[in-house]
Coordinates of N, CA and C in Angstrom, one line a residue:
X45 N 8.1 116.2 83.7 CA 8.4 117.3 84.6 C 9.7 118.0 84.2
X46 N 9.9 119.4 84.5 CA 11.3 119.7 84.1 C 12.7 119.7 84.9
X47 N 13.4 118.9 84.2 CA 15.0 118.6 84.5 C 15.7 119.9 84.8
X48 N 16.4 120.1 85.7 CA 17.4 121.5 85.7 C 18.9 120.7 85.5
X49 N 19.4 121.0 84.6 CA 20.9 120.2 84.7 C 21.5 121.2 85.4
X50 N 22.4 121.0 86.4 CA 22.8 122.3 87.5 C 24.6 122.8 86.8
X51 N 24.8 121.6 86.4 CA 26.0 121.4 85.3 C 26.0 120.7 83.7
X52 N 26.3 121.3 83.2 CA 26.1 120.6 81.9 C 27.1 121.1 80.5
X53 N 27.8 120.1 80.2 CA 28.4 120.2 78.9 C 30.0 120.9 79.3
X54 N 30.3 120.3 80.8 CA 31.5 121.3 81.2 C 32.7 120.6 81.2
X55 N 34.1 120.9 80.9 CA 35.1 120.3 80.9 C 36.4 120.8 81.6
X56 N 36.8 120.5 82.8 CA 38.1 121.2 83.3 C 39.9 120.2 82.8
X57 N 40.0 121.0 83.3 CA 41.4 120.3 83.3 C 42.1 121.0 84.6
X58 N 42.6 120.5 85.2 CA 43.6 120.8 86.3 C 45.2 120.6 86.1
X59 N 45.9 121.3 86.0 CA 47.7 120.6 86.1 C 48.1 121.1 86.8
X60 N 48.9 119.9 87.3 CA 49.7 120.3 88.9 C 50.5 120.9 89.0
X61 N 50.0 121.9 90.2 CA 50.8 122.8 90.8 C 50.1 124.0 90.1
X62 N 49.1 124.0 89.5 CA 47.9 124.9 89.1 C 47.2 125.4 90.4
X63 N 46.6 126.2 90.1 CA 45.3 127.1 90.6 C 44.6 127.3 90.1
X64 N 43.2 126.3 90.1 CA 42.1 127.0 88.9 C 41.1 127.5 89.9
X65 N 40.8 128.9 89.1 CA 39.7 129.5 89.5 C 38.4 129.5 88.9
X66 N 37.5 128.9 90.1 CA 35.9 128.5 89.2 C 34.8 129.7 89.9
X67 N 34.7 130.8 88.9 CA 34.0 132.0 89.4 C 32.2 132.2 88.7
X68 N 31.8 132.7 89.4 CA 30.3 132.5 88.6 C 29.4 133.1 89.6
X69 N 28.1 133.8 89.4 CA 27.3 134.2 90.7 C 26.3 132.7 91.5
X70 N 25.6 133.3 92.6 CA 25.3 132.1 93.0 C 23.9 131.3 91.9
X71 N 24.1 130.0 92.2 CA 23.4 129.2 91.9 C 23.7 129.0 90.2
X72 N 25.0 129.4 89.9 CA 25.7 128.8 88.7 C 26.1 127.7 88.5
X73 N 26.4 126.6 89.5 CA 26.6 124.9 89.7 C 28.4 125.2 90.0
X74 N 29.2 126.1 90.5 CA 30.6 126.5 91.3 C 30.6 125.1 91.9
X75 N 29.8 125.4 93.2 CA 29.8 124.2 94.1 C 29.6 123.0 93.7
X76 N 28.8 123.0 93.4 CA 28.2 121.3 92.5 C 28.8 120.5 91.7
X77 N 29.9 121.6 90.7 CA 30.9 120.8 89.7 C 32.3 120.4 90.9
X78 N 32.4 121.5 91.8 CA 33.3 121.2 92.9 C 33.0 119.9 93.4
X79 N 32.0 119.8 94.1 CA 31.6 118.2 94.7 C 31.6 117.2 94.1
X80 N 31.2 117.2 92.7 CA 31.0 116.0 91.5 C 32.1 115.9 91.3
X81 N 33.7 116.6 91.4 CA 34.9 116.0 91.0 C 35.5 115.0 92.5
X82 N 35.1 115.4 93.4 CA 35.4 114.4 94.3 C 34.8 113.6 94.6
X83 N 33.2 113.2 94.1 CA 32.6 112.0 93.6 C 31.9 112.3 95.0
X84 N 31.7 113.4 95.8 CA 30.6 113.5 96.9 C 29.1 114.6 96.2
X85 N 29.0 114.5 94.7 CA 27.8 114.6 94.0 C 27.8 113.2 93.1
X86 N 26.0 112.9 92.7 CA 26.4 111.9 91.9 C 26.5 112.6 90.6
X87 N 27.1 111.9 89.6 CA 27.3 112.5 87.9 C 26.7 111.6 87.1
X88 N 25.4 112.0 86.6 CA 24.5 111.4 86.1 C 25.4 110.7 84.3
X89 N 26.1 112.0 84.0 CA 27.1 111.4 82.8 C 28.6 112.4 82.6
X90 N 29.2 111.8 81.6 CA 30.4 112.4 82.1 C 31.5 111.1 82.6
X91 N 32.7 111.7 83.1 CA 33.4 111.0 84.2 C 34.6 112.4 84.5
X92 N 35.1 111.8 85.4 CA 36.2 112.3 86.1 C 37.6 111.5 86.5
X93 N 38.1 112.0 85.6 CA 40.1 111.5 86.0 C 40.6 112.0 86.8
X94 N 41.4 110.9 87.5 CA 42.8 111.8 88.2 C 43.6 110.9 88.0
X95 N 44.8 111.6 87.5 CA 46.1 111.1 87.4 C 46.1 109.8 85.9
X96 N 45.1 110.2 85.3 CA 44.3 109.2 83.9 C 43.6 107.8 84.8
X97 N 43.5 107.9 85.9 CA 42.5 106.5 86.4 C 41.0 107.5 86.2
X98 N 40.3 106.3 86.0 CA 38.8 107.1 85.8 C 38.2 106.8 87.6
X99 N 38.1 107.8 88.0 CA 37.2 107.6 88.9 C 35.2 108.1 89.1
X100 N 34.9 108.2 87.8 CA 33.5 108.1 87.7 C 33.0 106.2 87.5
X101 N 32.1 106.0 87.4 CA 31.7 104.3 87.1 C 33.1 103.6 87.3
X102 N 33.6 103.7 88.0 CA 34.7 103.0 88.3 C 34.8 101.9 89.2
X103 N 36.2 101.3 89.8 CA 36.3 100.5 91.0 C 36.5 101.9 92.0
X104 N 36.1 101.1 93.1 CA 35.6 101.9 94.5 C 37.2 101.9 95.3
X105 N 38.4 101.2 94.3 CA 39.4 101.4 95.0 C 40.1 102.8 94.2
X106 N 39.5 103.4 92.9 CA 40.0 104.7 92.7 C 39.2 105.7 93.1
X107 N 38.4 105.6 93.7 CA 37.5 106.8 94.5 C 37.9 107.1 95.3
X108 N 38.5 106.0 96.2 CA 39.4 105.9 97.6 C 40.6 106.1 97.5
X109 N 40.9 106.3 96.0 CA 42.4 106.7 96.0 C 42.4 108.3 95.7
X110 N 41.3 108.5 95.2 CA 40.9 110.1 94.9 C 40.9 111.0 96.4
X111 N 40.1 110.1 97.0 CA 40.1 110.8 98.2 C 41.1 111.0 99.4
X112 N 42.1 109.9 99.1 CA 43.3 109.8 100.4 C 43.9 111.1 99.7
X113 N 44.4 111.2 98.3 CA 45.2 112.5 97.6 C 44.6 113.2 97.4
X114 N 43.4 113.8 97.6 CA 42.9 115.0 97.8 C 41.8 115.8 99.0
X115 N 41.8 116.8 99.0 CA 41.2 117.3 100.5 C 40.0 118.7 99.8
X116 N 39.4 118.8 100.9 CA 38.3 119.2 100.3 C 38.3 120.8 102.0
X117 N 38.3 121.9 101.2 CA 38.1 123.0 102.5 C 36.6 123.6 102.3
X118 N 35.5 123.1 103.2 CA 34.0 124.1 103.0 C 33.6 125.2 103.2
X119 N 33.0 125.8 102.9 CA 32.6 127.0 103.3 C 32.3 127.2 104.7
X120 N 31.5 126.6 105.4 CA 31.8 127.0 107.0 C 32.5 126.0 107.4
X121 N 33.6 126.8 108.2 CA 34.6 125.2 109.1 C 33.7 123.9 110.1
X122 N 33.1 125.3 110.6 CA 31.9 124.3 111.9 C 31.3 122.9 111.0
X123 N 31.2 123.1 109.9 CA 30.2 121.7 109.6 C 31.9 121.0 109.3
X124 N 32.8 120.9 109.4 CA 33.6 120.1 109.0 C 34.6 120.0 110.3
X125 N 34.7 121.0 111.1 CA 35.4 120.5 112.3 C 34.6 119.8 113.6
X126 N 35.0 119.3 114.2 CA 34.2 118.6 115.4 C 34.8 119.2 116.7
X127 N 33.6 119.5 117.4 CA 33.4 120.4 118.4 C 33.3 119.7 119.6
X128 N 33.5 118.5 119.7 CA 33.8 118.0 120.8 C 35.5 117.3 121.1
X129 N 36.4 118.2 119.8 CA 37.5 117.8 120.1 C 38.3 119.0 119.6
X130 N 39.8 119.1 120.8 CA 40.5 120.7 120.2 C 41.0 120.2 118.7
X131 N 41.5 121.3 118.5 CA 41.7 121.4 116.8 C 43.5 120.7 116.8
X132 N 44.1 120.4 117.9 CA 45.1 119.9 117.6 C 44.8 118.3 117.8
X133 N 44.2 117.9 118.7 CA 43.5 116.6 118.5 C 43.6 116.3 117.7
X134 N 41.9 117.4 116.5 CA 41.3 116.3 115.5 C 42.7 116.0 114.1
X135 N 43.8 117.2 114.3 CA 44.6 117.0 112.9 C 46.0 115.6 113.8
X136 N 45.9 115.8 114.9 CA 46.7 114.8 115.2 C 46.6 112.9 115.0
X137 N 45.1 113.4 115.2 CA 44.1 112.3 115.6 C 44.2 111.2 113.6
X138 N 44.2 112.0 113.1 CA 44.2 112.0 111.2 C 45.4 111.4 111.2
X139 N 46.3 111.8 111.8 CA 48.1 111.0 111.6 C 48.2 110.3 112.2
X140 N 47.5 110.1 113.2 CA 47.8 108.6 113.6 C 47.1 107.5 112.8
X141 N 45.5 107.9 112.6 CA 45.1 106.7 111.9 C 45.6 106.5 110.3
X142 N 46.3 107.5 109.6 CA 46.5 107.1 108.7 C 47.3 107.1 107.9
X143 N 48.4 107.9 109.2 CA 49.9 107.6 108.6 C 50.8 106.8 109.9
X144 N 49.7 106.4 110.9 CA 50.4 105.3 112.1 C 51.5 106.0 112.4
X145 N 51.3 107.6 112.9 CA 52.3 108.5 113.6 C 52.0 108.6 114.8
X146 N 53.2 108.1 115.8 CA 53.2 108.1 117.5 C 52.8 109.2 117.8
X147 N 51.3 109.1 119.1 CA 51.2 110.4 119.7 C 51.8 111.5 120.1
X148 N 53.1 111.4 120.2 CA 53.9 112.5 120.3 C 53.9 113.4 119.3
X149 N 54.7 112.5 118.4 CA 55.1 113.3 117.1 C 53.7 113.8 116.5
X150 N 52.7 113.1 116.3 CA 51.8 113.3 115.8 C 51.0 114.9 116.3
X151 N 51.1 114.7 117.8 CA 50.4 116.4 118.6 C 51.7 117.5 117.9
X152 N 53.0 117.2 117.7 CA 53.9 118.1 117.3 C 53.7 118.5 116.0
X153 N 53.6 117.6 115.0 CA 53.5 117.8 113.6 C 51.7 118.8 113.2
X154 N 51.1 118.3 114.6 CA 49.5 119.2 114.5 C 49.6 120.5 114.8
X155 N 50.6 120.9 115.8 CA 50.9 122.0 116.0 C 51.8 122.8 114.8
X156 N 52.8 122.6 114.4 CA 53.6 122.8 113.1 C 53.0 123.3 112.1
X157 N 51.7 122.3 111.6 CA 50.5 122.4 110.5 C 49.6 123.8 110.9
X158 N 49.5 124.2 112.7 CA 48.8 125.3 112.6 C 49.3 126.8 112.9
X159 N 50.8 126.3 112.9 CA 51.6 127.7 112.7 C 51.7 128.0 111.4
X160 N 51.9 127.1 110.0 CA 52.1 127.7 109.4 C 50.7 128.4 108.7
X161 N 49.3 128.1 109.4 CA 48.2 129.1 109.0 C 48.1 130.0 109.8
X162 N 49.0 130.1 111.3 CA 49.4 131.5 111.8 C 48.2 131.0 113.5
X163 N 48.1 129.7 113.7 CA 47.4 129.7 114.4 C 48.3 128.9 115.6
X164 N 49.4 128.8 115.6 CA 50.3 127.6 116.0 C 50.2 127.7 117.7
X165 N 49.0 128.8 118.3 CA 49.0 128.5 119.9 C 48.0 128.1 120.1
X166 N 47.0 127.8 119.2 CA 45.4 127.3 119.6 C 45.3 125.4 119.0
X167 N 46.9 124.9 119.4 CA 46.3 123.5 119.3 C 45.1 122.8 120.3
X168 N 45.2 123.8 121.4 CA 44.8 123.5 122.7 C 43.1 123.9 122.7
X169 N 42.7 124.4 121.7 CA 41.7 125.2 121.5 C 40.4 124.8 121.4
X170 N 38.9 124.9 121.4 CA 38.2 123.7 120.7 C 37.5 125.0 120.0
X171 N 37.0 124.2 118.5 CA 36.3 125.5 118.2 C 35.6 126.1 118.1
X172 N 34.9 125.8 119.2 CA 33.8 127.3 119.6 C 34.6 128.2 120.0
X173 N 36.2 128.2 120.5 CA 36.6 128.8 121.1 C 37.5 129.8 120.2
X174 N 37.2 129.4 118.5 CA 38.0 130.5 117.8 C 37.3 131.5 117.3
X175 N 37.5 132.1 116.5 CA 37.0 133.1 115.5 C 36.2 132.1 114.1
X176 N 35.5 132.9 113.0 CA 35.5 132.2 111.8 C 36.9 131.8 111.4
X177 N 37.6 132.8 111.4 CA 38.7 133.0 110.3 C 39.4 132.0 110.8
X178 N 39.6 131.8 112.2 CA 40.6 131.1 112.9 C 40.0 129.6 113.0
X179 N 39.2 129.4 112.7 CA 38.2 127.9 112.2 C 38.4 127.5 110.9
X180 N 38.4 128.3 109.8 CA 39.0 128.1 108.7 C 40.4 127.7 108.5
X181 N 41.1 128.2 109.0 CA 42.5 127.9 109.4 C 42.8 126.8 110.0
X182 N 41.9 126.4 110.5 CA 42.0 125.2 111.5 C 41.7 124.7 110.3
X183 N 40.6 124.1 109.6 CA 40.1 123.0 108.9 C 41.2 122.9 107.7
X184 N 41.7 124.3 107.2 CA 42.8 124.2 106.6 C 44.1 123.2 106.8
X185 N 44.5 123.8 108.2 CA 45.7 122.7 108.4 C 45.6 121.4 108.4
X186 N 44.4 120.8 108.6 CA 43.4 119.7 108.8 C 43.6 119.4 107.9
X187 N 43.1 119.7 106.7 CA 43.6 119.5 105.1 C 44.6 118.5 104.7
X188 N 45.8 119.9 105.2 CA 47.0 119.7 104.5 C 47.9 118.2 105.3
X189 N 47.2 118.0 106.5 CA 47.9 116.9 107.3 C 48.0 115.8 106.6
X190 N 47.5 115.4 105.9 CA 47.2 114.3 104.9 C 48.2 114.7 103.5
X191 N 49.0 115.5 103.3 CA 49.7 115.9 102.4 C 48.9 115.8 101.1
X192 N 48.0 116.4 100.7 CA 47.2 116.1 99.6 C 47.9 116.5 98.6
X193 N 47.5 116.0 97.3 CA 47.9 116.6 95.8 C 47.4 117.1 95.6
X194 N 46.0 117.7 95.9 CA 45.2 118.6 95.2 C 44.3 118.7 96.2
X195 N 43.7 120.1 96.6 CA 43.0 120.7 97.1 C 42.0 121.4 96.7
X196 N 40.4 121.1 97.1 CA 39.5 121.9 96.9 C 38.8 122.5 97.5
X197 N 38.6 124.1 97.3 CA 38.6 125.2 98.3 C 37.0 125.4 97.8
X198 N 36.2 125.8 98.5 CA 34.5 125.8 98.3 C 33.8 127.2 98.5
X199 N 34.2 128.4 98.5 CA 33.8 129.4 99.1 C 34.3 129.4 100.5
X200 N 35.8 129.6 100.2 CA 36.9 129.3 101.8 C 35.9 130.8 102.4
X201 N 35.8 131.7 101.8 CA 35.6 133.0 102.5 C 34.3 133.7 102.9
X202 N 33.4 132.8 102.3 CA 32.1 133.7 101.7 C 31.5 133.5 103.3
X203 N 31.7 132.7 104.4 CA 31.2 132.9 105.6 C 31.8 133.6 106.3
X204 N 32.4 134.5 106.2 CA 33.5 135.5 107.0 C 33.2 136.9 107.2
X205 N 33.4 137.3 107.7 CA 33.4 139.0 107.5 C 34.3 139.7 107.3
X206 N 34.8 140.7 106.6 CA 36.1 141.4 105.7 C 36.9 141.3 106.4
X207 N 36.9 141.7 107.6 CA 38.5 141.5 108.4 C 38.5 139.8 108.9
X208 N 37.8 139.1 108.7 CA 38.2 137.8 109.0 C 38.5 136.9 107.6
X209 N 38.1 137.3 106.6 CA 38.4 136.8 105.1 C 39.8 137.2 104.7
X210 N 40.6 138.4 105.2 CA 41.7 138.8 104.7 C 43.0 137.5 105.6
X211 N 42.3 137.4 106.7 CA 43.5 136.2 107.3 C 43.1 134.9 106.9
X212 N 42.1 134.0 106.0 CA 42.4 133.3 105.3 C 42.7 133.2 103.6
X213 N 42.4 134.4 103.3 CA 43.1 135.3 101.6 C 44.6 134.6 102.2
X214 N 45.1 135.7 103.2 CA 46.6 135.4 103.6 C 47.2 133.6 103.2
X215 N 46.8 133.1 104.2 CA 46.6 131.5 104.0 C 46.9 131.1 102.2
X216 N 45.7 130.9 101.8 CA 45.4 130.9 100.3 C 46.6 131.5 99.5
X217 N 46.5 132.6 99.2 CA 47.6 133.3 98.8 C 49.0 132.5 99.0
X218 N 49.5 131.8 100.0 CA 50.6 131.6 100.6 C 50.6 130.0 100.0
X219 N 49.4 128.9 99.9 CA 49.6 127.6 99.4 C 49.6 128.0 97.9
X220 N 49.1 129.0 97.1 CA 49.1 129.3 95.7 C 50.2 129.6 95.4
X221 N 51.5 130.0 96.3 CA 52.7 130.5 95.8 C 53.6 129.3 95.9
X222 N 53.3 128.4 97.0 CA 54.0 126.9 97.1 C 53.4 126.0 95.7
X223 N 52.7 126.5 94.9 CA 52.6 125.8 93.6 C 51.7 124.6 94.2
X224 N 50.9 124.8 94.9 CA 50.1 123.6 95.0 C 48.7 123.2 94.2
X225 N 48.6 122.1 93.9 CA 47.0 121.6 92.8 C 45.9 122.3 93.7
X226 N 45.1 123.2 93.1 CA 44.4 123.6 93.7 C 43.0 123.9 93.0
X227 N 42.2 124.1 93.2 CA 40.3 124.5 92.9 C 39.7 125.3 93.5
X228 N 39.6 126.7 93.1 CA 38.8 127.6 94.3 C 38.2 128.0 93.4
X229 N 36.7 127.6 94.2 CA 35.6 128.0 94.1 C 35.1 129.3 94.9
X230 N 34.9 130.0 94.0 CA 34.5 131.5 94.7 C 33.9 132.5 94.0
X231 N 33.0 133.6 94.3 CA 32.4 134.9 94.2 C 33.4 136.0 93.8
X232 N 34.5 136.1 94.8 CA 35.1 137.2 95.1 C 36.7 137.5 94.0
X233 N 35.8 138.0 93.2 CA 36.7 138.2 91.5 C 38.3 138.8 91.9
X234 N 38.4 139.3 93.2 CA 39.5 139.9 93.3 C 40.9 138.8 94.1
X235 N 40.2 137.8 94.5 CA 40.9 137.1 95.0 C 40.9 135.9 94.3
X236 N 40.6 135.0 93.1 CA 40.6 134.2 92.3 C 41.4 135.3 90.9
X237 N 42.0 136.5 90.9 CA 42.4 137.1 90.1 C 43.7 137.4 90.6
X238 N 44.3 136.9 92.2 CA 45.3 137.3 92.8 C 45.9 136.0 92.9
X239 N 45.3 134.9 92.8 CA 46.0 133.4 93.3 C 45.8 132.5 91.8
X240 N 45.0 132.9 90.9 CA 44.6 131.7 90.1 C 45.5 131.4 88.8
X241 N 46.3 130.4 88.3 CA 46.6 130.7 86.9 C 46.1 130.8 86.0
X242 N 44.8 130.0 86.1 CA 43.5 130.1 85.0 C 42.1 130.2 85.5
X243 N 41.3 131.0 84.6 CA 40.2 131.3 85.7 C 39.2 130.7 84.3
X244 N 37.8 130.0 85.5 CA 36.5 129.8 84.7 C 35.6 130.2 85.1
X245 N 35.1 130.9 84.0 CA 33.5 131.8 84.7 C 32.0 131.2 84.2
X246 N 31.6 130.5 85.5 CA 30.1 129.3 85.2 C 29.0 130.1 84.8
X247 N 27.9 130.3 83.9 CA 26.7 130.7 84.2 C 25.7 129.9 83.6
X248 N 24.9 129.5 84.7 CA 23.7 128.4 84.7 C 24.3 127.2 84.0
X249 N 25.2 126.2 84.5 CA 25.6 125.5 85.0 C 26.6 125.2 83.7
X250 N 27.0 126.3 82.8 CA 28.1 126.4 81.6 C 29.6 127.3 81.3
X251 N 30.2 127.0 81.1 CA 30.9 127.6 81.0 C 31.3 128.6 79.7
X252 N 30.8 130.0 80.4 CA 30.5 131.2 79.4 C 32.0 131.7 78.6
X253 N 32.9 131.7 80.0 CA 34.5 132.2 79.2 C 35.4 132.0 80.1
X254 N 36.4 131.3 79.7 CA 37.8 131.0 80.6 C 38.6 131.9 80.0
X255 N 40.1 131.9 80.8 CA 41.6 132.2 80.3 C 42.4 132.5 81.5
X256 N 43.5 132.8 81.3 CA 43.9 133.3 82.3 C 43.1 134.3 82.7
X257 N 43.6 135.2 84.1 CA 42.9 136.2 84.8 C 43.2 137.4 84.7
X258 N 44.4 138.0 84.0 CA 44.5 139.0 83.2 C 43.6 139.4 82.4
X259 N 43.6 138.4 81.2 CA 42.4 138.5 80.1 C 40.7 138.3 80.2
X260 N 40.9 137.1 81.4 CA 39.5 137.5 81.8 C 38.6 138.2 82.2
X261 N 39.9 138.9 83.2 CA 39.1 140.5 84.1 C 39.1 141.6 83.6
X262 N 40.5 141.7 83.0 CA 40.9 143.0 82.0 C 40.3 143.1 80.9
X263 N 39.8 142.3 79.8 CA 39.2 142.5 78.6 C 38.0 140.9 78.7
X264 N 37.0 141.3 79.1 CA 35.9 140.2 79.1 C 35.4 140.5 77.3
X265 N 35.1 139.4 76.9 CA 34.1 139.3 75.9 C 32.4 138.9 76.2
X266 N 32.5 138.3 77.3 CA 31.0 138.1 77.7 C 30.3 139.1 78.0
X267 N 29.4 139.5 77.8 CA 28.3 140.3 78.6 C 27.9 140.4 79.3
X268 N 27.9 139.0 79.9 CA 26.8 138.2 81.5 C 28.2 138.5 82.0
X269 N 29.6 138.4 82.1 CA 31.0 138.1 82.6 C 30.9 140.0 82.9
X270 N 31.2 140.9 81.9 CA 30.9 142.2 82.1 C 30.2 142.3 83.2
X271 N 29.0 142.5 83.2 CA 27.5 142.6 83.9 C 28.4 142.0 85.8
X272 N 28.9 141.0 85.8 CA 29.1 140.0 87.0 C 30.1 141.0 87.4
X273 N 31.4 141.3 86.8 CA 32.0 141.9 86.9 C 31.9 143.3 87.8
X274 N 31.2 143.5 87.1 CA 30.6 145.0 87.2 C 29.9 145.0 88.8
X275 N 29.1 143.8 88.8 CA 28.1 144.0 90.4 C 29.5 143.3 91.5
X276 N 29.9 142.7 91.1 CA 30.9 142.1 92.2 C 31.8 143.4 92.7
X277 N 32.5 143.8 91.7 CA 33.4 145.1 91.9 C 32.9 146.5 92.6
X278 N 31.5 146.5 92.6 CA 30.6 147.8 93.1 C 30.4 147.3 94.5
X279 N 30.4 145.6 95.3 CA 30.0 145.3 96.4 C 31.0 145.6 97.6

């Protein structure tokens, strides 16, 4: 029967306090190579480092160390926030179990986490009761409560609508300037060309042309990269 490899023959590298941008149209494997570095796809071959521990075929205590240092933002907040608890809860609820922070300090430091995504009066909130943008933001702060080293962003925007995408751009924009490890995965050529240090462009599940995003956007050599270019920028 025929095999689709959704990724295949691909190599990143990440350095801290980077921004890589992984751009490609849909059903290029963006997402899929995104999942497979946090070991929530399986990777049939290959492996994955962090920090030089292998966490592919590995011990199950560097998977779990993969995962306490790093955080993962989805494309819609709803599948990642819980709706039967307000959004200062669920980031408070995270410091207690796993940095054993007193419920005090813990609801304080939840609130703190959601001013600086600009949401800092809706601890009280639950989230049916926000906006998209304002759910994203939520799941954001959520994120960062865990102080991660690295962060991976999944199509933070592609469920949004233009004026609710520009208040988590905002966001984004603002942890890219704090020099944080970061992975965004995205469509939208103008905002992986505004935050990224280096940008990779997937097609069918390869990588056609990297570089920085000057040279990427400004002088393409690809044709399929041209071509993407060209339909993204007309939308």
């Amino acid at each position: 029967k025929r095999v689709v490899h959704a990724v295949n023959q691909v190599m990143l590298k990440i350095h801290a306090g980077e921004t890589l941008g992984l751009v490609g149209e849909s059903g290029s494997g963006k997402s899929t190579l995104g999942r497979a570095l946090l070991q929530l796809e399986k990777i049939n071959d290959g492996e994955v480092r962090f920090d030089g521990h292998r966490v592919t075929h590995g011990l199950k205590s560097d998977i779990a160390r993969l995962r306490l240092q790093t955080a993962m933002i989805f494309q819609d907040p709803m599948t990642s926030l819980n709706p039967v608890f307000t959004v200062g809860d669920q980031i408070s609820e995270s410091l207690r179990v796993h940095r054993s922070t007193g419920k005090r300090e813990a609801l304080a430091a939840a609130v703190t986490l959601l001013d600086k995504v600009g949401i800092g009066d809706k601890a009280d909130a639950w989230p049916a009761q926000l906006s998209g943008g304002q759910q994203q933001r939520a799941a954001i702060a959520r994120a960062l409560c865990m102080e991660p080293r690295a962060l991976l962003l999944d199509e933070p925007t592609s469920a949004l609508d233009p004026e609710l995408q520009q208040e988590v751009v905002r966001v984004i924009k603002d942890l890219a300037a704090e020099h944080r490890t970061m992975l965004l995965v995205t469509h939208d050529m103008r905002l992986a060309a505004d935050v990224s240090d280096h940008v990779v462009f997937l097609h069918q599940g390869r990588i056609e042309e990297e570089g920085p995003p000057a040279q990427l956007f400004g002088a393409p050599r690809s044709e399929r990269l041209r071509q993407f270019l060209s339909a993204s920028m007309a939308e």
